[in-house]
CSV table of C-alpha atoms in Angstrom, one decimal:
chain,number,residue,atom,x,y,z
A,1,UNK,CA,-19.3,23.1,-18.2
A,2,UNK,CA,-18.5,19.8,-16.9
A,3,UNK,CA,-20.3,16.8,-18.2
A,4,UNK,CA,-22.3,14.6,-15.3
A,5,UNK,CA,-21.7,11.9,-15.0
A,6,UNK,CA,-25.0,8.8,-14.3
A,7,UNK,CA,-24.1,6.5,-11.6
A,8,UNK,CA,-25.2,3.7,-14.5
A,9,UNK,CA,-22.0,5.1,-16.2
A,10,UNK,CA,-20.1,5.1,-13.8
A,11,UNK,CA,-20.6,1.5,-12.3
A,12,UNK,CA,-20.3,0.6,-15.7
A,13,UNK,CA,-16.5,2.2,-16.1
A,14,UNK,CA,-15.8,1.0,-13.2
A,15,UNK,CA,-16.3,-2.6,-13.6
A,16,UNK,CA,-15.1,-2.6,-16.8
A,17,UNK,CA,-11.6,-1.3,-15.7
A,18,UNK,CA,-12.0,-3.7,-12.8
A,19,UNK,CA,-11.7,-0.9,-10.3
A,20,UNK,CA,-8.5,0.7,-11.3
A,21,UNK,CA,-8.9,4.2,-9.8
A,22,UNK,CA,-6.0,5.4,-12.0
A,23,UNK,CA,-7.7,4.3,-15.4
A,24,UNK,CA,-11.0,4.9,-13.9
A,25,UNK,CA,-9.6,9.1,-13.5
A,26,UNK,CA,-8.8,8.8,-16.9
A,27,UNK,CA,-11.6,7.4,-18.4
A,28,UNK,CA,-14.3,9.8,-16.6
A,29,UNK,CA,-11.6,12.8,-16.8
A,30,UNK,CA,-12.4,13.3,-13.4
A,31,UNK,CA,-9.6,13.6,-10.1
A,32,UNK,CA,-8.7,10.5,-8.6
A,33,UNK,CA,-10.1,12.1,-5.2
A,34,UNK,CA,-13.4,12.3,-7.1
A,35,UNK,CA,-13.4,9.2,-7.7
A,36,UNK,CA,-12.9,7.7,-4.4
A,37,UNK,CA,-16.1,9.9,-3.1
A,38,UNK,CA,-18.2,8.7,-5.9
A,39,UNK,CA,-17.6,5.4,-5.1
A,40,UNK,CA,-18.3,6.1,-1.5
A,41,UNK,CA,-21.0,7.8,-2.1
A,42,UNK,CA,-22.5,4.9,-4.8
A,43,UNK,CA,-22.0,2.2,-1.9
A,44,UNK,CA,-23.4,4.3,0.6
A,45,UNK,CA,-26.8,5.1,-1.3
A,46,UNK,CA,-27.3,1.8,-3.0
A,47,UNK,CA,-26.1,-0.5,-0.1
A,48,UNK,CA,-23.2,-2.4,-2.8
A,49,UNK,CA,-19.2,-2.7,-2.6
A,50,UNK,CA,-17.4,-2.5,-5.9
A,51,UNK,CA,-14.7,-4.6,-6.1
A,52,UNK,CA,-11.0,-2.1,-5.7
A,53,UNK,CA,-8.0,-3.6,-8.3
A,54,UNK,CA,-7.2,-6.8,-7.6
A,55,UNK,CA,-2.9,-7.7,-7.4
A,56,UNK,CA,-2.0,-11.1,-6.8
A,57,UNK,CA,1.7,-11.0,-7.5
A,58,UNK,CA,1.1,-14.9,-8.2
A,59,UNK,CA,4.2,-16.6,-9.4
A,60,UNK,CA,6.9,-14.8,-7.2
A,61,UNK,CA,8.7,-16.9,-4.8
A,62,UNK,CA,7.3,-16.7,-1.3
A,63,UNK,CA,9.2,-16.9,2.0
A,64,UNK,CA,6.6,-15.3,4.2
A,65,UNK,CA,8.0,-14.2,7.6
A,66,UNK,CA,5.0,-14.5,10.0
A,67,UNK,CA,6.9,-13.2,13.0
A,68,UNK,CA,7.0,-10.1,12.7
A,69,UNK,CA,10.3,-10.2,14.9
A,70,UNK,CA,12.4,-11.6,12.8
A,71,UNK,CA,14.7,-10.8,9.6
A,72,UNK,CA,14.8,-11.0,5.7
A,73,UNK,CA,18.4,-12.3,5.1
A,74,UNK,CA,19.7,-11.8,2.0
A,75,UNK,CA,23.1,-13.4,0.5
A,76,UNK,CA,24.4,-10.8,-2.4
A,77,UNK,CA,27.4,-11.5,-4.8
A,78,UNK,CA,26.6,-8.7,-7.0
A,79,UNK,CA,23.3,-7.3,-8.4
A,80,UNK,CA,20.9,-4.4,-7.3
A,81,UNK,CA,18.8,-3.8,-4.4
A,82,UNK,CA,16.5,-1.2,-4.5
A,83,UNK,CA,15.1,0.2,-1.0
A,84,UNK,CA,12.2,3.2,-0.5
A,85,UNK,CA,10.3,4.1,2.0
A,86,UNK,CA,7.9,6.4,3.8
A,87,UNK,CA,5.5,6.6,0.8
A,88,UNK,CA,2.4,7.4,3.2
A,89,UNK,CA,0.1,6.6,0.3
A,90,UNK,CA,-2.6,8.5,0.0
A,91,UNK,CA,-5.6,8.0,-1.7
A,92,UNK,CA,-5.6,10.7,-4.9
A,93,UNK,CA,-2.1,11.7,-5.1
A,94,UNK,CA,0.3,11.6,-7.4
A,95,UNK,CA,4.3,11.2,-6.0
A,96,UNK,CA,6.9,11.8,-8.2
A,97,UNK,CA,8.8,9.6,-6.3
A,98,UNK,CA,6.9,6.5,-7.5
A,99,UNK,CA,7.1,7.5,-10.8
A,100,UNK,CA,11.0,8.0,-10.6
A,101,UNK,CA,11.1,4.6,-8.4
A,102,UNK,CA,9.2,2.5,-11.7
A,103,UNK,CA,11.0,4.1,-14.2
A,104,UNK,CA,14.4,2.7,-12.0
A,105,UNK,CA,12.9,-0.5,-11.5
A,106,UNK,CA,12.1,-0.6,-15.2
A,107,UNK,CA,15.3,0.5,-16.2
A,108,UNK,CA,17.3,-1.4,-14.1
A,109,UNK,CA,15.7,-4.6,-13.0
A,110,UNK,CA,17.3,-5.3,-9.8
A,111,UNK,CA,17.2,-8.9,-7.7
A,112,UNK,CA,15.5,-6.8,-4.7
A,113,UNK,CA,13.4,-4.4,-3.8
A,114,UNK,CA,12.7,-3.7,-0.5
A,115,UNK,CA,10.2,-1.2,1.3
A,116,UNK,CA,11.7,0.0,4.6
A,117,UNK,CA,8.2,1.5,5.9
A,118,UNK,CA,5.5,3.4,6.1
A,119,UNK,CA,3.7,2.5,2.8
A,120,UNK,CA,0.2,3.8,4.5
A,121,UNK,CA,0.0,6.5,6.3
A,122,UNK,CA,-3.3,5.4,9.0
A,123,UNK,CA,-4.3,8.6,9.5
A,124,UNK,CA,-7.8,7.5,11.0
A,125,UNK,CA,-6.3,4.9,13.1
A,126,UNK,CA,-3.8,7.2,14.6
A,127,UNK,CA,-3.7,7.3,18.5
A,128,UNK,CA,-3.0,11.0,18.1
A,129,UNK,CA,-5.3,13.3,17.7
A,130,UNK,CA,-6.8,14.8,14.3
A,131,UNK,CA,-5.3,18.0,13.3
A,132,UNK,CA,-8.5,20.3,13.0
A,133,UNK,CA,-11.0,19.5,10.5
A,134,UNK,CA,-8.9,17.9,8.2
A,135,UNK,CA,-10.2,15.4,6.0
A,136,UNK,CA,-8.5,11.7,6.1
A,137,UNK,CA,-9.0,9.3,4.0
A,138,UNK,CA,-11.1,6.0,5.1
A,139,UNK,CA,-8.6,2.8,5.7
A,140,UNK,CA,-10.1,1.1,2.6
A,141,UNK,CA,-9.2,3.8,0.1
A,142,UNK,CA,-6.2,4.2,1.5
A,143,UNK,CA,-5.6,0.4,1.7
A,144,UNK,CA,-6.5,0.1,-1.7
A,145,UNK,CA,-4.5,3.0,-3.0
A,146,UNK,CA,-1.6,0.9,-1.3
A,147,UNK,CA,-2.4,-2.3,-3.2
A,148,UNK,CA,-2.7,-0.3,-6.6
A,149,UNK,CA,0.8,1.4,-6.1
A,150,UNK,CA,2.9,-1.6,-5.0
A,151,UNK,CA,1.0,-3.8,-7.6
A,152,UNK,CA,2.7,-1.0,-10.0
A,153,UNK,CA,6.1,-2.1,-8.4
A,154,UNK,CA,5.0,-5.6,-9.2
A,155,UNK,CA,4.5,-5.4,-12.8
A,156,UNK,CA,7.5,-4.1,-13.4
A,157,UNK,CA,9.9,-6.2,-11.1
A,158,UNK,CA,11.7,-8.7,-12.7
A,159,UNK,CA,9.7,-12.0,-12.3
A,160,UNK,CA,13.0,-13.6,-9.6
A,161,UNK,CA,13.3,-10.7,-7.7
A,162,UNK,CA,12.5,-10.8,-3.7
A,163,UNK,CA,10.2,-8.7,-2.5
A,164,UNK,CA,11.3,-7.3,1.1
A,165,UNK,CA,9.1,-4.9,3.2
A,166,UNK,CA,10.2,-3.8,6.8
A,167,UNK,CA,7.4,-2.6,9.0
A,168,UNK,CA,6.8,0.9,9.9
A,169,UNK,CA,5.6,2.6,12.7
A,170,UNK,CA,2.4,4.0,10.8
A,171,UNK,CA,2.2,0.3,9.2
A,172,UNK,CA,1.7,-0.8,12.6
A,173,UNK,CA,-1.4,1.1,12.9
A,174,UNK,CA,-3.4,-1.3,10.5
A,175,UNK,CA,-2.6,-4.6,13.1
A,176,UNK,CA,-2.9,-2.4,16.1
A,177,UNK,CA,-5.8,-0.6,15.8
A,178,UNK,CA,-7.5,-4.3,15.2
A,179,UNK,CA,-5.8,-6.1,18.1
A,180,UNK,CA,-7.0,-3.1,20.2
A,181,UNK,CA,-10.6,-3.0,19.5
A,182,UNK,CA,-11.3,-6.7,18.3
A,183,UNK,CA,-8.9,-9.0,19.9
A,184,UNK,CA,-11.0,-11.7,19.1
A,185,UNK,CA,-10.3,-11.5,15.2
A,186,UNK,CA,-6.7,-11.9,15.6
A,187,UNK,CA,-5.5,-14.8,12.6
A,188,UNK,CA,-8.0,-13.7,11.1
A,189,UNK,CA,-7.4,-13.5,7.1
A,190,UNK,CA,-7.0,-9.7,6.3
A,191,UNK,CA,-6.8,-8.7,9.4
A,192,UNK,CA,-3.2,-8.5,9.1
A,193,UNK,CA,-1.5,-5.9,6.8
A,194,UNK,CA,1.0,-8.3,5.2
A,195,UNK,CA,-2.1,-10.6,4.6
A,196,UNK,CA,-2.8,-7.6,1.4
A,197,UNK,CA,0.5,-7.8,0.0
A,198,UNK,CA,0.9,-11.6,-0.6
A,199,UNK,CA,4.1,-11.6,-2.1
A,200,UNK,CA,6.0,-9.5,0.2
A,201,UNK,CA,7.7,-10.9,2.7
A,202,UNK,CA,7.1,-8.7,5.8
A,203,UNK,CA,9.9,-8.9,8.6
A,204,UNK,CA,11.6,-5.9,10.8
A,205,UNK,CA,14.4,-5.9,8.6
A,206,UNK,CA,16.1,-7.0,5.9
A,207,UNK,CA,19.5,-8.2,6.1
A,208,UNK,CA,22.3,-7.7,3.5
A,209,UNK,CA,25.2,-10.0,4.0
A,210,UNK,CA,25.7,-10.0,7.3
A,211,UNK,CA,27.3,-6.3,6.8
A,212,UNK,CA,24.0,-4.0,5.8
A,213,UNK,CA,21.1,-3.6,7.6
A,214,UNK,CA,17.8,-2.2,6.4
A,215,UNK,CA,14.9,-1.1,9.0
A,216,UNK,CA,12.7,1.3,9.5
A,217,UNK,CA,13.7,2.0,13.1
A,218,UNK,CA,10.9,3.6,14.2
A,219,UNK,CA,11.7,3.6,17.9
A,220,UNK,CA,13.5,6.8,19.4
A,221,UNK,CA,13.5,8.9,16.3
A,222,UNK,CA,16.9,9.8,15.6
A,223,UNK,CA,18.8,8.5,18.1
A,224,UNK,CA,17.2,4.6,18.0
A,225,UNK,CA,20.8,3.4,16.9
């Protein structure tokens, strides 16, 4: 039979492991999804917010691109440059693909990583339709589940390296679903998706010696080129 678990104890873990759903899952042997709802429901009952894992990425070099219309440019003599994309994070899961992407970042250190894409998914904030009944995770979970997996990517990047990330389509969703309903808030702190990921440098690409070109090219499916 499985052991309940007193919200006491569970505010408790929580705070403790400084809201680290991972180690939280571990600590309560309970799913990651079963933590989110706790959570969800704890807030909702006792009118709080706990605090979701912090990841500053303090102490990487910065070149923020704030148009979002122009390029990373990178000048390469020789190193390695590791690109993924099209994670759609979400909240709970468990992608092999991360794991192998660490364990290549740990093994290999290379001078850049870039993300071409689609780290969230922003399934609530879609402009199509729901499929059926099917549960979707809120934008904070998912948000946060984001943080916690690049701030994975972090900690294991060499301290130097550059830290690209192209914008998706389904990134989009996050500034557009905002500017939509509450054009009023634009500048506002957080209201921007690369305002999360501080030591990213968001841009539409990411230019490799004048040569390579990484982008998400989310326009016209196949055929954008």
């Amino acid at each position: 039979m499985t052991k309940l678990i007193s919200d006491e104890t569970f505010m408790e873990t929580w705070m403790k492991l400084e809201g680290s759903v991972v180690k939280i899952s571990k600590a309560l042997d309970r799913s990651e999804r079963e933590i989110y709802e706790r959570r969800n429901n704890l807030e909702r009952k006792l009118g709080i917010q706990l605090p979701s894992a912090k990841h500053s990425g303090s102490g990487r070099p910065k070149e923020y691109v704030n148009k979002i219309d122009e390029c990373n440019k990178l000048t390469v003599k020789d190193g390695i440059i590791v690109v993924f994309g099209d994670c759609h994070f979400w909240p709970g899961d468990k992608p092999k693909a991360h794991e192998a992407l660490i364990k290549f970042i740990t093994d290999y250190q290379p001078m850049t990583i870039i993300c071409n894409g689609d780290a969230i998914d922003g399934a609530r904030i879609s402009r199509h339709p729901p499929h059926g009944w099917n549960k979707t995770p809120d934008v904070a979970d998912e948000l946060a589940f984001c943080k916690e997996k690049f701030g994975e990517i972090e900690s294991v990047a060499p301290q130097k390296a550059k830290l690209c990330f192209n914008v998706g389509n389904h990134d989009l969703r996050f500034n557009a679903r905002l500017a939509q309903v509450a054009p009023e808030y634009v500048r506002v702190d957080g209201t921007n998706l690369a305002d999360h990921f501080p030591a990213w440098n968001f841009a539409w690409s990411t230019d490799i010696n004048d040569d390579v070109v990484t982008k998400h090219r989310f326009r016209a499916g196949i055929h954008a080129a």
